[in-house]
Amino acid sequence: MAAVLAQNIVKRFENVLAVNGITLAVPDGEFVVLLGPSGCGKTTFLRIICGLERQTSGNLIIAGDIVNDVPPRARGVAMMFQSYGLYPHYTVRNNIAFPLRTQRVGRAVIESKVDWASRLLGIEHLLDRRPRQLSGGERQRVALARALVREPTALLLDEPLSNLDAKLRASARQDIKQFQRRVGVTTIYVTHDQVEAMGMGDRIAVIDHGKIRQVGTPAEIYDEPADRFVATFVGTPPMNLLTYNGAHLGFRPENFLPKEMIRGGDFSEFSFRVDRSEYLGSERIVYGAIEGFDSSQPITAKLPAHGAEQGLRPGEWHPFAVRNKDLRYFDQDGKRTDRH
Ligand SMILES: Nc1ncnc2c1ncn2[C@@H]1O[C@H](COP(=O)(O)OP(=O)(O)OP(=O)(O)O)[C@@H](O)[C@H]1O
Ligand SMILES: [Mg+2]
């Protein structure tokens, strides 16, 4: 049984169609990431799941029950916001206990649950502090403990890492993922950061303009994108697209190589003019153009940091190639034509 099942959810705010018919089933224990650009409807969809917003139409089913008319508290889901929303005058202990207090749970039970949640997140030593005495990462863990303390059917996280600096984000990603595995709580995680989505999701739902474009494992999304939007939204630099006869041919920068680096297999050859390159330490990104094709963006090749660039003189044309298995085809509307 799906922990959360959304059936054709639509949300209209006066003249804005924020969610345009989302259908999504999240099985028990899964970690699903909603990935999409700013304004595509991610937060609105989460708010509908937890009941802070009422959908215009569609059904929402949680743990087998239709909850369209069930108030947020009774839905058994917990939402953690980007700002964490901790109460500044409460200690960590009282912040975590808060959702239980409002439910009139007995004192001993509260104590043992706060204990459980704080041990799970490794914050037992912080219980008597107040939020301002905590680092960003510690606050985040307190907010997670508070979300978990009611043992929700599903945990909804809206960009929980956006307040953290890059280094802390990387470790917090791992922390969240590990504790989710351990607890096994069904999790719906919203982000516009593709690295977070790829690294954390069992599955990713890519959303654009209030609609799901594709749902799949990170590898499916990356290797077999359903359309041009997904192909170019995921991956840095984005997939190269060449226009011919109004349709598009796509290939990823790491698959676009000097011809002599291709060994074995059928390949397609292109003449590539190198304009400039960026050394990024672990790799080198080469920017340029391909003879005979239009493209709205510079074409990029992702090469090893050292060696491969030798002989790639700027301004000159060089033989490059892509293995045919790495070519992707899209029709005029952006739909994949070589995927079944
Ligand atoms: N209460 C509201 N009234 C009117 N329009 C709204 C309201 N809430 C959201 N919207 C609009 O609905 C659309 C989706 O907003 P939403 O906050 O769900 O996007 P998001 O994907 O979470 O974006 P971000 O990544 O920037 O957080 C936007 O166009 C937004 O302006
Ligand atoms: Mg949002």
Short mmCIF file of C-alpha atoms and ligand atoms in Angstrom, two decimals:
data_model
loop_
_atom_site.label_atom_id
_atom_site.label_comp_id
_atom_site.label_asym_id
_atom_site.label_seq_id
_atom_site.Cartn_x
_atom_site.Cartn_y
_atom_site.Cartn_z
CA MET A 1 0.00 0.00 0.00
CA ALA A 2 1.23 3.48 -0.81
CA ALA A 3 1.88 5.64 2.23
CA VAL A 4 0.90 8.69 0.20
CA LEU A 5 -1.18 8.59 -2.96
CA ALA A 6 -1.98 11.76 -4.88
CA GLN A 7 -4.57 11.42 -7.62
CA ASN A 8 -4.74 14.18 -10.21
CA ILE A 9 -4.18 16.99 -7.72
CA VAL A 10 -4.93 20.47 -9.08
CA LYS A 11 -4.46 23.76 -7.19
CA ARG A 12 -5.54 27.08 -8.58
CA PHE A 13 -4.84 30.41 -6.83
CA GLU A 14 -7.19 32.81 -8.62
CA ASN A 15 -5.44 33.06 -11.99
CA VAL A 16 -2.34 30.98 -11.12
CA LEU A 17 -2.42 27.25 -11.84
CA ALA A 18 0.17 26.24 -9.20
CA VAL A 19 -0.39 22.46 -9.42
CA ASN A 20 -1.67 21.14 -12.72
CA GLY A 21 -2.78 17.54 -12.20
CA ILE A 22 -0.15 15.67 -10.19
CA THR A 23 -0.53 11.92 -9.73
CA LEU A 24 2.09 10.27 -7.54
CA ALA A 25 2.23 7.13 -5.41
CA VAL A 26 4.88 6.98 -2.70
CA PRO A 27 5.29 3.46 -1.29
CA ASP A 28 5.90 2.87 2.39
CA GLY A 29 9.47 3.68 3.40
CA GLU A 30 10.47 5.33 0.14
CA PHE A 31 12.53 8.53 -0.10
CA VAL A 32 11.11 10.47 -3.04
CA VAL A 33 12.47 13.83 -4.14
CA LEU A 34 10.36 16.48 -5.86
CA LEU A 35 12.77 18.37 -8.08
CA GLY A 36 11.93 21.43 -10.15
CA PRO A 37 12.66 25.09 -10.78
CA SER A 38 11.46 27.93 -8.57
CA GLY A 39 7.72 28.48 -8.80
CA CYS A 40 6.90 25.07 -10.30
CA GLY A 41 4.51 24.19 -7.45
CA LYS A 42 6.64 22.03 -5.12
CA THR A 43 5.79 23.79 -1.86
CA THR A 44 2.12 24.09 -2.80
CA PHE A 45 1.95 20.34 -3.43
CA LEU A 46 3.59 19.56 -0.05
CA ARG A 47 1.21 21.95 1.72
CA ILE A 48 -1.70 20.13 0.12
CA ILE A 49 -0.38 16.77 1.35
CA CYS A 50 -0.09 17.99 4.92
CA GLY A 51 -3.41 19.83 4.77
CA LEU A 52 -2.25 23.44 5.05
CA GLU A 53 -3.74 24.05 1.63
CA ARG A 54 -6.90 22.57 0.12
CA GLN A 55 -6.57 21.26 -3.45
CA THR A 56 -8.98 22.65 -6.06
CA SER A 57 -9.62 19.09 -7.24
CA GLY A 58 -8.18 15.59 -6.97
CA ASN A 59 -7.89 13.05 -4.18
CA LEU A 60 -5.29 12.64 -1.50
CA ILE A 61 -4.97 9.26 0.17
CA ILE A 62 -2.70 8.70 3.18
CA ALA A 63 -2.19 5.20 4.56
CA GLY A 64 -5.28 4.04 2.67
CA ASP A 65 -7.67 6.76 3.83
CA ILE A 66 -9.00 9.61 1.73
CA VAL A 67 -7.95 12.68 3.71
CA ASN A 68 -9.29 15.50 1.53
CA ASP A 69 -11.37 16.79 4.42
CA VAL A 70 -9.16 15.69 7.30
CA PRO A 71 -7.46 18.56 9.21
CA PRO A 72 -3.62 18.69 9.20
CA ARG A 73 -3.15 17.35 12.76
CA ALA A 74 -5.16 14.23 12.09
CA ARG A 75 -3.37 13.29 8.86
CA GLY A 76 -0.34 11.67 10.48
CA VAL A 77 2.18 13.55 8.37
CA ALA A 78 4.86 15.90 9.63
CA MET A 79 6.23 18.80 7.64
CA MET A 80 9.55 20.49 8.22
CA PHE A 81 9.95 23.93 6.69
CA GLN A 82 12.98 25.65 5.32
CA SER A 83 13.05 28.06 8.28
CA TYR A 84 12.68 25.17 10.80
CA GLY A 85 10.22 27.25 12.85
CA LEU A 86 11.74 26.44 16.24
CA TYR A 87 10.38 28.36 19.23
CA PRO A 88 13.25 30.62 20.38
CA HIS A 89 12.22 30.75 24.06
CA TYR A 90 11.82 27.00 24.45
CA THR A 91 14.67 24.65 25.17
CA VAL A 92 15.49 22.00 22.59
CA ARG A 93 13.72 19.46 24.81
CA ASN A 94 10.52 21.50 24.86
CA ASN A 95 10.71 22.24 21.15
CA ILE A 96 10.86 18.51 20.40
CA ALA A 97 8.12 17.73 22.91
CA PHE A 98 5.81 20.44 21.58
CA PRO A 99 3.79 18.38 19.06
CA LEU A 100 3.15 15.76 21.76
CA ARG A 101 2.12 18.33 24.39
CA THR A 102 -0.54 19.69 22.04
CA GLN A 103 -1.86 16.14 21.75
CA ARG A 104 -2.09 15.72 25.53
CA VAL A 105 0.25 12.78 25.57
CA GLY A 106 1.27 11.62 29.07
CA ARG A 107 4.49 12.88 30.63
CA ALA A 108 6.36 9.59 30.73
CA VAL A 109 5.54 8.87 27.10
CA ILE A 110 6.70 12.35 26.09
CA GLU A 111 9.97 11.83 27.93
CA SER A 112 10.68 8.50 26.31
CA LYS A 113 9.80 9.77 22.82
CA VAL A 114 11.95 12.88 23.17
CA ASP A 115 14.70 10.56 24.31
CA TRP A 116 14.23 8.30 21.32
CA ALA A 117 14.15 11.13 18.75
CA SER A 118 17.11 12.99 20.20
CA ARG A 119 19.22 9.84 20.34
CA LEU A 120 18.28 9.05 16.75
CA LEU A 121 19.59 12.42 15.63
CA GLY A 122 22.54 12.58 18.03
CA ILE A 123 21.40 15.71 19.87
CA GLU A 124 20.98 14.35 23.43
CA HIS A 125 23.68 16.72 24.66
CA LEU A 126 21.78 19.77 23.36
CA LEU A 127 18.44 19.20 25.09
CA ASP A 128 18.81 22.04 27.60
CA ARG A 129 19.99 24.67 25.13
CA ARG A 130 17.86 27.18 23.27
CA PRO A 131 17.80 27.44 19.44
CA ARG A 132 20.04 30.52 19.31
CA GLN A 133 22.79 28.51 21.07
CA LEU A 134 22.87 25.99 18.21
CA SER A 135 24.62 25.88 14.84
CA GLY A 136 22.56 25.73 11.64
CA GLY A 137 23.10 21.99 11.31
CA GLU A 138 22.11 21.38 14.95
CA ARG A 139 18.93 23.42 14.52
CA GLN A 140 18.08 21.36 11.52
CA ARG A 141 18.44 18.15 13.52
CA VAL A 142 16.25 19.54 16.30
CA ALA A 143 13.58 20.40 13.73
CA LEU A 144 13.83 16.88 12.33
CA ALA A 145 13.50 15.37 15.81
CA ARG A 146 10.40 17.47 16.38
CA ALA A 147 8.93 16.31 13.07
CA LEU A 148 9.63 12.68 13.90
CA VAL A 149 8.51 12.57 17.48
CA ARG A 150 4.91 11.80 16.53
CA GLU A 151 6.12 8.91 14.36
CA PRO A 152 4.35 10.22 11.25
CA THR A 153 3.21 8.10 8.32
CA ALA A 154 5.16 10.46 6.12
CA LEU A 155 7.77 13.13 6.63
CA LEU A 156 7.59 16.14 4.30
CA LEU A 157 10.73 18.22 3.96
CA ASP A 158 10.74 21.52 2.07
CA GLU A 159 14.28 22.52 1.08
CA PRO A 160 15.59 21.70 4.57
CA LEU A 161 19.23 22.33 3.69
CA SER A 162 18.96 25.70 2.00
CA ASN A 163 20.11 27.59 5.13
CA LEU A 164 23.35 25.65 5.41
CA ASP A 165 26.69 26.45 3.81
CA ALA A 166 28.03 24.18 1.08
CA LYS A 167 30.18 22.00 3.31
CA LEU A 168 27.53 21.47 5.95
CA ARG A 169 24.98 20.73 3.24
CA ALA A 170 27.02 17.83 1.94
CA SER A 171 27.28 16.21 5.37
CA ALA A 172 23.66 17.01 6.27
CA ARG A 173 22.58 15.25 3.05
CA GLN A 174 24.24 12.10 4.26
CA ASP A 175 22.84 12.50 7.78
CA ILE A 176 19.26 12.84 6.58
CA LYS A 177 19.60 9.95 4.18
CA GLN A 178 21.10 7.66 6.80
CA PHE A 179 18.59 8.39 9.49
CA GLN A 180 15.74 7.99 6.97
CA ARG A 181 17.07 4.51 6.15
CA ARG A 182 17.37 3.64 9.81
CA VAL A 183 13.89 4.84 10.76
CA GLY A 184 12.34 3.76 7.47
CA VAL A 185 9.95 6.70 7.47
CA THR A 186 8.34 7.52 4.10
CA THR A 187 9.85 10.82 3.05
CA ILE A 188 8.93 13.42 0.44
CA TYR A 189 11.76 15.84 0.00
CA VAL A 190 11.51 19.07 -2.01
CA THR A 191 14.48 20.72 -3.62
CA HIS A 192 15.50 22.64 -6.72
CA ASP A 193 19.06 21.33 -6.30
CA GLN A 194 19.73 18.45 -8.68
CA VAL A 195 22.79 17.28 -6.72
CA GLU A 196 20.63 16.84 -3.62
CA ALA A 197 17.99 15.06 -5.67
CA MET A 198 20.44 12.68 -7.35
CA GLY A 199 22.31 11.90 -4.14
CA MET A 200 19.32 11.36 -1.87
CA GLY A 201 16.30 10.13 -3.79
CA ASP A 202 15.27 6.50 -4.19
CA ARG A 203 13.17 8.08 -6.92
CA ILE A 204 12.97 11.60 -8.28
CA ALA A 205 9.83 13.29 -9.61
CA VAL A 206 10.84 16.13 -11.93
CA ILE A 207 8.23 18.88 -11.89
CA ASP A 208 7.76 21.81 -14.25
CA HIS A 209 4.84 24.26 -14.33
CA GLY A 210 2.83 22.24 -11.83
CA LYS A 211 3.14 18.97 -13.74
CA ILE A 212 5.33 15.89 -13.28
CA ARG A 213 7.53 15.45 -16.33
CA GLN A 214 9.08 12.16 -15.23
CA VAL A 215 9.35 9.92 -12.18
CA GLY A 216 12.27 7.51 -11.93
CA THR A 217 15.44 6.46 -10.16
CA PRO A 218 18.30 8.95 -10.37
CA ALA A 219 19.93 6.78 -13.05
CA GLU A 220 16.72 6.65 -15.12
CA ILE A 221 16.28 10.41 -14.91
CA TYR A 222 19.88 11.02 -15.92
CA ASP A 223 20.37 8.35 -18.57
CA GLU A 224 16.86 8.07 -20.01
CA PRO A 225 15.24 11.50 -19.67
CA ALA A 226 11.65 11.49 -20.91
CA ASP A 227 11.87 14.88 -22.54
CA ARG A 228 14.06 17.85 -23.28
CA PHE A 229 13.14 19.63 -20.06
CA VAL A 230 14.33 16.74 -17.86
CA ALA A 231 17.39 16.21 -20.07
CA THR A 232 18.57 19.78 -19.64
CA PHE A 233 17.42 20.38 -16.05
CA VAL A 234 19.52 17.53 -14.65
CA GLY A 235 23.27 17.46 -15.28
CA THR A 236 26.01 20.13 -15.14
CA PRO A 237 26.80 21.43 -17.66
CA PRO A 238 23.45 20.49 -19.20
CA MET A 239 22.99 18.04 -22.04
CA ASN A 240 24.14 19.45 -25.39
CA LEU A 241 21.32 19.89 -27.90
CA LEU A 242 21.82 20.22 -31.65
CA THR A 243 18.90 21.30 -33.83
CA TYR A 244 18.28 19.56 -37.10
CA ASN A 245 15.02 19.54 -39.10
CA GLY A 246 13.35 21.20 -36.11
CA ALA A 247 14.06 18.17 -33.89
CA HIS A 248 16.86 17.84 -31.35
CA LEU A 249 19.80 15.55 -30.94
CA GLY A 250 21.23 15.46 -27.42
CA PHE A 251 24.36 14.14 -25.75
CA ARG A 252 25.97 14.75 -22.39
CA PRO A 253 29.24 16.70 -22.11
CA GLU A 254 31.09 13.70 -20.62
CA ASN A 255 30.18 11.63 -23.70
CA PHE A 256 31.50 14.21 -26.19
CA LEU A 257 35.15 13.33 -26.63
CA PRO A 258 38.12 13.90 -28.90
CA LYS A 259 37.72 11.18 -31.53
CA GLU A 260 40.94 9.44 -30.57
CA MET A 261 39.57 8.86 -27.05
CA ILE A 262 36.67 6.75 -28.38
CA ARG A 263 37.54 3.07 -28.31
CA GLY A 264 35.19 0.49 -29.72
CA GLY A 265 31.50 0.75 -30.64
CA ASP A 266 29.71 2.79 -33.28
CA PHE A 267 30.11 6.51 -33.00
CA SER A 268 29.09 9.74 -34.71
CA GLU A 269 31.70 12.27 -35.62
CA PHE A 270 31.46 16.06 -35.33
CA SER A 271 33.81 18.89 -36.10
CA PHE A 272 34.20 20.91 -32.89
CA ARG A 273 35.65 24.40 -32.66
CA VAL A 274 37.13 25.04 -29.23
CA ASP A 275 36.48 28.54 -27.93
CA ARG A 276 37.65 28.36 -24.33
CA SER A 277 38.11 25.96 -21.48
CA GLU A 278 37.69 25.98 -17.70
CA TYR A 279 39.97 23.99 -15.44
CA LEU A 280 37.93 22.75 -12.45
CA GLY A 281 40.54 20.66 -10.68
CA SER A 282 38.89 17.28 -11.11
CA GLU A 283 37.91 17.92 -14.74
CA ARG A 284 38.04 20.42 -17.55
CA ILE A 285 35.01 21.91 -19.31
CA VAL A 286 35.64 22.89 -22.93
CA TYR A 287 33.20 25.30 -24.62
CA GLY A 288 32.77 25.64 -28.37
CA ALA A 289 30.59 25.11 -31.43
CA ILE A 290 29.83 22.25 -33.80
CA GLU A 291 30.13 22.74 -37.53
CA GLY A 292 26.88 22.64 -39.46
CA PHE A 293 24.50 22.69 -36.48
CA ASP A 294 22.64 25.44 -34.69
CA SER A 295 22.44 25.44 -30.95
CA SER A 296 21.20 28.12 -28.60
CA GLN A 297 23.86 27.33 -25.97
CA PRO A 298 27.61 26.75 -26.37
CA ILE A 299 28.42 23.07 -26.84
CA THR A 300 30.42 21.65 -23.94
CA ALA A 301 32.77 18.71 -23.50
CA LYS A 302 33.75 17.40 -20.07
CA LEU A 303 37.29 16.09 -20.28
CA PRO A 304 39.89 14.81 -17.83
CA ALA A 305 41.58 17.74 -16.06
CA HIS A 306 44.98 16.99 -17.52
CA GLY A 307 46.28 15.76 -20.85
CA ALA A 308 43.19 15.68 -23.04
CA GLU A 309 43.26 19.42 -23.72
CA GLN A 310 46.72 19.26 -25.28
CA GLY A 311 46.41 20.01 -28.95
CA LEU A 312 42.90 21.50 -28.56
CA ARG A 313 43.94 24.91 -29.79
CA PRO A 314 41.30 27.63 -29.43
CA GLY A 315 39.76 28.80 -32.70
CA GLU A 316 40.61 25.59 -34.58
CA TRP A 317 38.32 22.74 -35.60
CA HIS A 318 38.95 19.33 -34.04
CA PRO A 319 37.48 15.87 -34.68
CA PHE A 320 35.18 14.94 -31.78
CA ALA A 321 32.75 12.05 -31.48
CA VAL A 322 29.88 10.59 -29.43
CA ARG A 323 29.15 6.88 -29.12
CA ASN A 324 25.79 6.24 -30.79
CA LYS A 325 24.46 4.62 -27.62
CA ASP A 326 24.94 7.99 -25.90
CA LEU A 327 22.85 9.96 -28.41
CA ARG A 328 19.31 10.99 -27.40
CA TYR A 329 16.60 12.15 -29.80
CA PHE A 330 13.77 14.59 -29.14
CA ASP A 331 10.88 15.65 -31.39
CA GLN A 332 9.74 19.23 -32.05
CA ASP A 333 7.72 19.28 -28.84
CA GLY A 334 10.67 18.07 -26.78
CA LYS A 335 9.46 14.47 -26.27
CA ARG A 336 12.03 11.66 -26.47
CA THR A 337 11.58 9.63 -29.65
CA ASP A 338 14.12 6.86 -28.99
CA ARG A 339 12.78 5.69 -25.61
CA HIS A 340 10.22 2.97 -25.20
N1 LIG B 1 -1.04 31.73 -1.68
C1 LIG B 1 -0.76 31.93 -2.97
N2 LIG B 1 -1.50 32.79 -3.72
C2 LIG B 1 -1.27 32.98 -5.03
N3 LIG B 1 -0.28 32.35 -5.71
C3 LIG B 1 0.48 31.49 -5.03
C4 LIG B 1 0.30 31.23 -3.64
N4 LIG B 1 1.22 30.32 -3.24
C5 LIG B 1 1.94 30.04 -4.34
N5 LIG B 1 1.51 30.72 -5.41
C6 LIG B 1 2.04 30.63 -6.78
O1 LIG B 1 1.99 29.28 -7.17
C7 LIG B 1 3.15 28.93 -7.90
C8 LIG B 1 3.87 27.77 -7.22
O2 LIG B 1 4.43 28.24 -6.00
P1 LIG B 1 5.25 27.29 -5.02
O3 LIG B 1 5.57 28.06 -3.80
O4 LIG B 1 4.51 26.03 -4.85
O5 LIG B 1 6.57 27.03 -5.88
P2 LIG B 1 7.91 26.24 -5.49
O6 LIG B 1 8.10 25.20 -6.54
O7 LIG B 1 7.88 25.81 -4.08
O8 LIG B 1 9.02 27.37 -5.71
P3 LIG B 1 10.40 27.64 -4.87
O9 LIG B 1 11.41 26.67 -5.39
O10 LIG B 1 10.73 29.06 -5.29
O11 LIG B 1 10.12 27.52 -3.42
C9 LIG B 1 3.96 30.20 -8.03
O12 LIG B 1 3.66 30.80 -9.26
C10 LIG B 1 3.48 31.04 -6.87
O13 LIG B 1 3.63 32.40 -7.16
MG MG B 2 9.00 26.28 -2.40
#
